[in-house]
Short mmCIF file of C-alpha atoms in Angstrom, two decimals:
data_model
loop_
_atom_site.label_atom_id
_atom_site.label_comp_id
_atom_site.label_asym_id
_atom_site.label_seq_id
_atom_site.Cartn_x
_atom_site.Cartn_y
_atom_site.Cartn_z
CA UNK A 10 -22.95 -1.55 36.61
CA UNK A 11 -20.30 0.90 36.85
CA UNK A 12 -17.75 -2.36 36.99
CA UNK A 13 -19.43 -3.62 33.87
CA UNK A 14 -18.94 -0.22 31.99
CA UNK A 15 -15.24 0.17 32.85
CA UNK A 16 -14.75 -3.64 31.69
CA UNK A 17 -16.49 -2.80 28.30
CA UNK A 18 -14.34 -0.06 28.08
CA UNK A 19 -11.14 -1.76 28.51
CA UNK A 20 -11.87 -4.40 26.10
CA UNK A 21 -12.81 -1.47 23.46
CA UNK A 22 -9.69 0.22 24.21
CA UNK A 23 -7.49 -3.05 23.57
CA UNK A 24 -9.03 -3.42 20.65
CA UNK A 25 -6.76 -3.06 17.72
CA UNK A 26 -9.29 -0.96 16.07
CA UNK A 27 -9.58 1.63 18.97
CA UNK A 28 -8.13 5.09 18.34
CA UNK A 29 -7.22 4.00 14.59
CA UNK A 30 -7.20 6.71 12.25
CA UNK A 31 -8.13 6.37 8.88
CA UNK A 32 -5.02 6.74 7.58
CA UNK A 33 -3.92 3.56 10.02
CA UNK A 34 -6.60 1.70 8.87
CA UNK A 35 -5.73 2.30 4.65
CA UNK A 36 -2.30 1.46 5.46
CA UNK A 37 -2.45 -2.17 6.57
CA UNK A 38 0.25 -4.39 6.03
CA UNK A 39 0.65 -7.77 4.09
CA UNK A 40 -1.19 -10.47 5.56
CA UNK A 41 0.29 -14.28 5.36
CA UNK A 42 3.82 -14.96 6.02
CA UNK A 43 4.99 -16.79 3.15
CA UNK A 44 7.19 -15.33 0.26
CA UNK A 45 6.58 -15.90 -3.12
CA UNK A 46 9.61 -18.10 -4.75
CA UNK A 47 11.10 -15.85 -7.44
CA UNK A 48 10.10 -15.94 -10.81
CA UNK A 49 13.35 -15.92 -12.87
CA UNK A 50 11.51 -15.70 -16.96
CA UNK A 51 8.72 -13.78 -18.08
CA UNK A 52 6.72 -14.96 -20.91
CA UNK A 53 3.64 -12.89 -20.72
CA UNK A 54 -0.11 -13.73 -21.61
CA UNK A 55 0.82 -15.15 -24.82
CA UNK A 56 1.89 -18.34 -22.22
CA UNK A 57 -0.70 -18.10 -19.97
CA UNK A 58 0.56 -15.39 -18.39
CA UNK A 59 3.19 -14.65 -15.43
CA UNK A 60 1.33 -11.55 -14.47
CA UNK A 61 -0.97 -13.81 -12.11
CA UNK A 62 2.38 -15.88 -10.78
CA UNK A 63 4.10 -12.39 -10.39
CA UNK A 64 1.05 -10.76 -8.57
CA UNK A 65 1.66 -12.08 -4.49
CA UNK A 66 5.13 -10.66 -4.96
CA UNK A 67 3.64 -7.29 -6.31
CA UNK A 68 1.00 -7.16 -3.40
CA UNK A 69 3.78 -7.91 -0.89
CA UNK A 70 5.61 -5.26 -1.94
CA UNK A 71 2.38 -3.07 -2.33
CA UNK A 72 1.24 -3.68 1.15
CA UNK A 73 4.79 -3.67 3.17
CA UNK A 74 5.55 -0.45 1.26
CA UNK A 75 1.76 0.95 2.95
CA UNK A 76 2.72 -0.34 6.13
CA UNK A 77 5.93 1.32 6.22
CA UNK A 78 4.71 4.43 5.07
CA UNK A 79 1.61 4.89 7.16
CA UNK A 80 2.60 2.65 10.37
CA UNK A 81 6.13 3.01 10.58
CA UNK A 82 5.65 -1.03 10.90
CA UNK A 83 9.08 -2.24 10.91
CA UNK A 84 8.42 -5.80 10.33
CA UNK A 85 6.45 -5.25 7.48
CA UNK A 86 9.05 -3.10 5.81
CA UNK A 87 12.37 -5.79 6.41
CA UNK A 88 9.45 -8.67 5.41
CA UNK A 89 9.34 -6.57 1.46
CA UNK A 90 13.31 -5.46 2.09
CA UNK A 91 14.30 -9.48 2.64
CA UNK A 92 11.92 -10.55 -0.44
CA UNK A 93 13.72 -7.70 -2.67
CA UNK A 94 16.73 -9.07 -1.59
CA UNK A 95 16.20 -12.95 -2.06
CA UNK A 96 14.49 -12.06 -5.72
CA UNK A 97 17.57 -9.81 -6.44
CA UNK A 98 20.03 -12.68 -5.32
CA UNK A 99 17.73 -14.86 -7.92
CA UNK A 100 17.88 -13.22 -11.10
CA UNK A 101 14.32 -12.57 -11.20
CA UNK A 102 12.39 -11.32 -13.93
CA UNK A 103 15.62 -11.23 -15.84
CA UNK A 104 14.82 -13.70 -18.92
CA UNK A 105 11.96 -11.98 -21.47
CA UNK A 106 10.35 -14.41 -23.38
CA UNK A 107 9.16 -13.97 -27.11
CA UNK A 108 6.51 -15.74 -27.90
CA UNK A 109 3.67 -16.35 -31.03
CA UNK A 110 5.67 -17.03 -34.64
CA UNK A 111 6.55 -13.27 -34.93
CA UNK A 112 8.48 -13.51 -32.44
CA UNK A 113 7.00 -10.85 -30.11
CA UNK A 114 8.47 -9.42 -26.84
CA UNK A 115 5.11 -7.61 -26.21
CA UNK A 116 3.64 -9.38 -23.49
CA UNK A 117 6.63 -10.16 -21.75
CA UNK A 118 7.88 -6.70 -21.71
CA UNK A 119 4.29 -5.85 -20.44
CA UNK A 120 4.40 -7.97 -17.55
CA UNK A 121 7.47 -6.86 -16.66
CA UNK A 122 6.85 -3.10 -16.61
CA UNK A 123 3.36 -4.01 -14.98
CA UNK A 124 5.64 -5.76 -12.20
CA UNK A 125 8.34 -2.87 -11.97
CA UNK A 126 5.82 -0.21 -11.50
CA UNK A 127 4.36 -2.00 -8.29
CA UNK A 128 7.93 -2.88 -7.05
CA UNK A 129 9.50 0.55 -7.54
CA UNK A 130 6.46 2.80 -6.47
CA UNK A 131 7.41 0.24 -3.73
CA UNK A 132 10.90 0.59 -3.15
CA UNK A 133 10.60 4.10 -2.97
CA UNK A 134 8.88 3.97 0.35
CA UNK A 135 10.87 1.05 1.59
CA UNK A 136 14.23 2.14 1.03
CA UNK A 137 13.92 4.47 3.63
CA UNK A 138 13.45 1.60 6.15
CA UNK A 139 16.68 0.26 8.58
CA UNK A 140 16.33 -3.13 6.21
CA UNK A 141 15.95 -0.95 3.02
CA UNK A 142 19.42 1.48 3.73
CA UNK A 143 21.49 -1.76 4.86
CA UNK A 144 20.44 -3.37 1.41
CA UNK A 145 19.72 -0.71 -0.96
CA UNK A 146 22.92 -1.01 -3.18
CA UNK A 147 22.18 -4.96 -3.61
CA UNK A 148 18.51 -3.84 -4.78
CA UNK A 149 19.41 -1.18 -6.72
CA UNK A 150 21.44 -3.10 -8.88
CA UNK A 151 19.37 -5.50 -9.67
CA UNK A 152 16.25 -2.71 -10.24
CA UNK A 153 18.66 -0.85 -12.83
CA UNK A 154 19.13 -3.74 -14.75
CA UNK A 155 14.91 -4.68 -14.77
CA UNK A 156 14.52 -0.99 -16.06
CA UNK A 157 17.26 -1.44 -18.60
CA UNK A 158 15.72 -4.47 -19.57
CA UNK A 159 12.24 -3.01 -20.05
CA UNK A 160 12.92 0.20 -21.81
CA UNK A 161 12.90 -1.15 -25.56
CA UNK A 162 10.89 -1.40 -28.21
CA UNK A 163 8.00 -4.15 -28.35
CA UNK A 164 6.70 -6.12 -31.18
CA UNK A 165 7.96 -8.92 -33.40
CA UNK A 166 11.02 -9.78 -33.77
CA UNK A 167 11.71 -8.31 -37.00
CA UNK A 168 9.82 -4.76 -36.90
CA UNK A 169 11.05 -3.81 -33.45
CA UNK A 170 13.75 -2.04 -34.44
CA UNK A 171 11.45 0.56 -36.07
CA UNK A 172 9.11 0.39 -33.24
CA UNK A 173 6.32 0.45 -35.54
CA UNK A 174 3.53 -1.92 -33.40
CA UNK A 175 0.95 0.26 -31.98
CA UNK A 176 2.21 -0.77 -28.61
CA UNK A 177 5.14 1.18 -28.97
CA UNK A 178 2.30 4.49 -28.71
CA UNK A 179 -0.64 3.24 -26.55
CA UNK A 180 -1.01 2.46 -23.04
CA UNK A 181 1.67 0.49 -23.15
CA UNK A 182 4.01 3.03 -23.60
CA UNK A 183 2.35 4.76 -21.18
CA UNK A 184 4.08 2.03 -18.60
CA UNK A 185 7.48 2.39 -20.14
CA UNK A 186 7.07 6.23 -19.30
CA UNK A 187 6.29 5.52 -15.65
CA UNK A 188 8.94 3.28 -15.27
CA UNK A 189 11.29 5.93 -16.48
CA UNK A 190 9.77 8.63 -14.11
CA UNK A 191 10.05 6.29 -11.43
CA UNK A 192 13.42 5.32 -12.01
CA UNK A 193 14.43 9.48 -11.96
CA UNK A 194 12.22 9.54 -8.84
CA UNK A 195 14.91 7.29 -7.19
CA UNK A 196 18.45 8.41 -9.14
CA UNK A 197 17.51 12.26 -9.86
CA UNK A 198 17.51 11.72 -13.35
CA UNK A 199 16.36 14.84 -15.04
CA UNK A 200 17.52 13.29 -18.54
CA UNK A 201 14.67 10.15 -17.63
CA UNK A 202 12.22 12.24 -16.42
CA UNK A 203 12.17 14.23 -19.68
CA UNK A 204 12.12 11.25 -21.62
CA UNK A 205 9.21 10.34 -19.79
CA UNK A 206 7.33 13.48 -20.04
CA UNK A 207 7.26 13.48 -23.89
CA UNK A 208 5.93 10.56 -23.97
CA UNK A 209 2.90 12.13 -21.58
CA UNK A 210 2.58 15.08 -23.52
CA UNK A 211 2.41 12.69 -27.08
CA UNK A 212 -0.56 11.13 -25.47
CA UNK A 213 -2.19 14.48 -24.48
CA UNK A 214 -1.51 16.17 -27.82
CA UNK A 215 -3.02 13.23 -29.85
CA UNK A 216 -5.93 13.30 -27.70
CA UNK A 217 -9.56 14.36 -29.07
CA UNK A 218 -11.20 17.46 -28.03
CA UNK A 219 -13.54 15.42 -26.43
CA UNK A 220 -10.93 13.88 -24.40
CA UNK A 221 -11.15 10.73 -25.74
CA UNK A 222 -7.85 8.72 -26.56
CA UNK A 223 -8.07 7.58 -30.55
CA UNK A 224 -5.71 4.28 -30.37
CA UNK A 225 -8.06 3.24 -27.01
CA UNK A 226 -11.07 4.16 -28.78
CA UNK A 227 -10.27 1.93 -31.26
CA UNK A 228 -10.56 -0.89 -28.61
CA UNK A 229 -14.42 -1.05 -29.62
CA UNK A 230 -15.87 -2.91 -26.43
CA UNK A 231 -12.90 -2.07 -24.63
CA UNK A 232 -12.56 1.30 -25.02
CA UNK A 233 -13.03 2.26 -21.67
CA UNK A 234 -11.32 -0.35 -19.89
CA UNK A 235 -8.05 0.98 -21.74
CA UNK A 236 -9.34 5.09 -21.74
CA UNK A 237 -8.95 4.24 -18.12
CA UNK A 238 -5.99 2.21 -18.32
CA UNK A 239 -3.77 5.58 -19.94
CA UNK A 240 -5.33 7.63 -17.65
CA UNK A 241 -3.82 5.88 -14.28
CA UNK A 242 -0.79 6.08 -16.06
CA UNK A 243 -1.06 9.77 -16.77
CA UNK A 244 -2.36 10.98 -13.60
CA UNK A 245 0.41 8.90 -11.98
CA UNK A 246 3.09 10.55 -14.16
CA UNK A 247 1.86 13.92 -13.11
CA UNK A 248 2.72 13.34 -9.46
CA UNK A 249 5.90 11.70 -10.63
CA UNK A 250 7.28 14.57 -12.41
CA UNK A 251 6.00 17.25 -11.13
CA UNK A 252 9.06 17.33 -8.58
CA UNK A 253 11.12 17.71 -11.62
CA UNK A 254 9.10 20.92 -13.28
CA UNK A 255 6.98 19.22 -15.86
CA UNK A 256 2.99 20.27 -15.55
CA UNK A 257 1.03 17.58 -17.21
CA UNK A 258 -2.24 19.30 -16.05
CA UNK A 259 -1.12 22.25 -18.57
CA UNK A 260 -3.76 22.98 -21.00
CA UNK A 261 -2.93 22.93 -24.85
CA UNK A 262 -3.33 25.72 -27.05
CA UNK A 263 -6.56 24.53 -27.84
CA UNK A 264 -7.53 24.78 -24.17
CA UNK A 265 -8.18 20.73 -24.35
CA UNK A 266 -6.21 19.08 -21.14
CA UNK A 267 -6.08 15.53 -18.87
CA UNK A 268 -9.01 16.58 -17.09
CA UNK A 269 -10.93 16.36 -20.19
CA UNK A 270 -9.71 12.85 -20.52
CA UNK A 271 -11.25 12.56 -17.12
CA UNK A 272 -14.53 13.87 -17.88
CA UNK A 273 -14.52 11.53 -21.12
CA UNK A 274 -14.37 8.54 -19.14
CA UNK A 275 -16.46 9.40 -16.67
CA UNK A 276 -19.19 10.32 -19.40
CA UNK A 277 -18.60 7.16 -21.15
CA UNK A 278 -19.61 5.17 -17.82
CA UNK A 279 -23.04 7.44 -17.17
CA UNK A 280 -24.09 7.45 -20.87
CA UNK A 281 -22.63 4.36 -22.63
CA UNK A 282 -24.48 4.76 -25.71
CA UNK A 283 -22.89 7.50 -26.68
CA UNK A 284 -19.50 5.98 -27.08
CA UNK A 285 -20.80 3.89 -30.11
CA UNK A 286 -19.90 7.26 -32.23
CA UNK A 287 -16.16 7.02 -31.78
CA UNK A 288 -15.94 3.39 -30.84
CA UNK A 289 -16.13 1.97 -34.66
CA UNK A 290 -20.17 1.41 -34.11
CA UNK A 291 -19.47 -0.69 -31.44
CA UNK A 292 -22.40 -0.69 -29.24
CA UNK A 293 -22.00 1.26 -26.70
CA UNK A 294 -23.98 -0.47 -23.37
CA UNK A 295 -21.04 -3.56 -24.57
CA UNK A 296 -18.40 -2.11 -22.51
CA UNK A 297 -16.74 -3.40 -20.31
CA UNK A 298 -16.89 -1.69 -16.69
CA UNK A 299 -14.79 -4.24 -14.78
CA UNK A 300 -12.37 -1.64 -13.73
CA UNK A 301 -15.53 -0.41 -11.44
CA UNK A 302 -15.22 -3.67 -8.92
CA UNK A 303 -12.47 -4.90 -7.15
CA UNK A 304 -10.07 -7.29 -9.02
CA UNK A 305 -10.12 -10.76 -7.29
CA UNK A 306 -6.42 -10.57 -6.21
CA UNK A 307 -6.98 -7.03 -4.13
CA UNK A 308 -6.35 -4.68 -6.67
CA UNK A 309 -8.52 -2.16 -7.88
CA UNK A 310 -8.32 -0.52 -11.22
CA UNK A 311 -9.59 3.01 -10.18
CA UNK A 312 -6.88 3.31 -7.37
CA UNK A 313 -5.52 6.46 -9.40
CA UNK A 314 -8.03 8.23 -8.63
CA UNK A 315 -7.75 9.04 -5.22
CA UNK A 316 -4.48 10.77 -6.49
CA UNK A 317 -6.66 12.91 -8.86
CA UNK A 318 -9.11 13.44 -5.87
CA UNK A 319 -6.06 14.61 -3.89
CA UNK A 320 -4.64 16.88 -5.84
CA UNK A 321 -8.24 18.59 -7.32
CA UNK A 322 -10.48 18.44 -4.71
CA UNK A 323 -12.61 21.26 -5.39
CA UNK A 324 -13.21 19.97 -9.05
CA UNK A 325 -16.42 18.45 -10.34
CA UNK A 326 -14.38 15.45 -11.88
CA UNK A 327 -13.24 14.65 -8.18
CA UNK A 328 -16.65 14.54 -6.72
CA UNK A 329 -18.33 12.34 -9.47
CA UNK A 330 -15.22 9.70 -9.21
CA UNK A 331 -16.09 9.98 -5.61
CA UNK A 332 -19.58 8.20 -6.28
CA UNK A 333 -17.37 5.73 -8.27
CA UNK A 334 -15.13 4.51 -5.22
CA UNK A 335 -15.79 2.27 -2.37
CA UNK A 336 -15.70 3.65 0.74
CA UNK A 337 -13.66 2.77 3.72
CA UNK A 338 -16.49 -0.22 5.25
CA UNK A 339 -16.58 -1.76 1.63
CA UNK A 340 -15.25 -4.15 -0.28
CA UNK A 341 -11.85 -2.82 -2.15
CA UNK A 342 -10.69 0.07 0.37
CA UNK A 343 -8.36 1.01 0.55
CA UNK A 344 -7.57 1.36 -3.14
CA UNK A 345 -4.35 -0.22 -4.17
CA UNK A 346 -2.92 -1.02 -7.73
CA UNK A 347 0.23 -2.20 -9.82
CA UNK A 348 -0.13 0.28 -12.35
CA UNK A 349 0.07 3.74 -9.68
CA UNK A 350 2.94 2.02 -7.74
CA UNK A 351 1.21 1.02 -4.85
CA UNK A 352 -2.00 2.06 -2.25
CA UNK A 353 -2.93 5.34 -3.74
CA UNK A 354 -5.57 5.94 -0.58
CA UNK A 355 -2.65 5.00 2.29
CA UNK A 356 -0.43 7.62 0.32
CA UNK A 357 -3.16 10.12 0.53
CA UNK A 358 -3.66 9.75 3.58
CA UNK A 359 -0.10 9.81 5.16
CA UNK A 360 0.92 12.65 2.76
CA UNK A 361 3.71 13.36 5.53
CA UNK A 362 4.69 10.05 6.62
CA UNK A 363 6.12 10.21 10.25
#
């Protein structure tokens, strides 16, 4: 018996699961081996879409970056460092397509910040790898020249210049923001991440005093898939600047702040019907809660909160998203996402990477 008992225990301790922390376990790293072949034009959903062709790329990134961070897995890290570097060496994501008869860069750009957000959030864990410092001018380069590329107006051809599409002030802007922060993240750009806090505060000061967000209101049916949608962006922005002074958790004068936003959304999701007051009539139990599940290619829309959760514990908002998010034996853990730069529940986790 006793020989039975050590042999159990030998198998359990060579099992890779043995001894893992949970911090191990969130950061796993990409499976596969393949690399995606770089994608050199973007032409958005208006042409079916290169989000879904740019997405294993993304999630490569995504999940090297994690395994970096949290495992100090060096394969993993030169797997995203040589992809970076082949894509680079491509051109990719370098051509933005117009599309529809106006003319309009909207999409594109879209799918390009989308896909910088992911790669950068990225790149800021990776460059600290042996692969990342041998190649990080070659990357760099081409980054610069993706966030060049990305920080203009959007809309049709013809009223771009004025930046007049409602793009140019939604969510979507939102993105262009991160991008920037992201981007002063890596160079130390005070002058970006300014630029990218006014757009943050814009949001917060046009907000309601309910906390809900007027242009995503006005999404009827989808107003809060895209309440959600500004949120991750703002609660992402706050972690991003806050190195450089800015406080986007700062009430206004009228004591209305981003945890209201918060509290909005998470209102909206227990009592749906009473959205249909500031959704245009839309019926309120028509919304869309598909940010709740998993995303079929391993993303999960809510992955910004376990920032929020991080950073506010203690807070009432924190403990109902808590009931929101799966758990680390179900589907969708550990939380990971394009539009928070990465796996939000590894970076928790590993707060002081080794």
């Amino acid at each position: 018996m006793r020989r039975v008992i050590l042999i159990a225990l030998t198998v359990l301790m060579a099992s890779p699961a043995f001894g893992q922390s949970k911090a191990y376990k969130a950061c796993r790293p990409p499976a596969g081996h393949g690399e995606p072949a770089p994608i050199v034009a973007i032409q958005g959903p208006a042409h079916h879409g290169t989000d879904r062709a740019i997405e294993p790329f993304s999630l490569l990134q995504m999940e090297a970056a994690a395994a970096w961070r949290g495992r100090r897995d060096e394969p993993a890290a030169n797997r995203g460092v040589e992809a970076l570097v082949h894509w680079a060496r491509a051109g990719a994501l370098r051509e933005v397509v117009d599309a529809g008869p106006a003319g309009s860069n909207t999409n594109s750009i879209y799918s390009l910040r989308r896909a910088l957000i992911a790669i950068l959030g990225s790149w800021m864990e990776l460059r600290t790898s042996p692969a990342g410092r041998i190649h990080h001018a070659e990357i760099e380069r081409w980054l610069g020249d993706l966030v060049a590329l990305q920080d203009v107006p959007t809309g049709g051809e013809k009223s771009r210049a004025k930046a007049e599409a409602v793009s140019n002030h939604n969510n979507h802007a939102l993105l262009r923001a991160t991008v920037a922060a992201q981007w002063a993240t890596l160079t130390g750009s005070r002058e970006l991440a300014d630029k990218a806090a006014q757009t943050a505060v814009a949001t917060i000061d046009g907000m309601r005093a309910d906390g809900g967000l007027p242009l995503e209101m006005a999404r009827g049916s989808r107003a809060l898939w895209y309440q959600r949608h500004a949120i991750a962006s703002l609660v992402y922005l706050a972690d991003l600047l806050q190195p450089f002074g800015q406080d986007l958790w700062l009430p206004r004068v009228d004591g209305v702040d981003l945890h209201r936003a918060i509290a909005f959304l998470l209102n909206g999701i227990e009592q749906p019907e009473l959205l249909s007051a500031v959704t245009g009539g839309e019926v309120g139990s028509s919304q869309d809660f598909s940010f709740l599940v998993r995303r079929g290619n391993g993303r999960h829309y809510m992955a910004w909160a376990e920032l929020y959760r991080a950073r506010f514990p203690e807070r009432d908002e924190s403990r109902r998203l808590g009931v929101l998010l799966p758990q680390i034996s179900e589907p969708g853990w550990p939380l990971l996402d394009d539009y928070v730069g990465g796996n939000t529940t590894c970076r928790v986790l590993s707060s002081d990477p080794a």
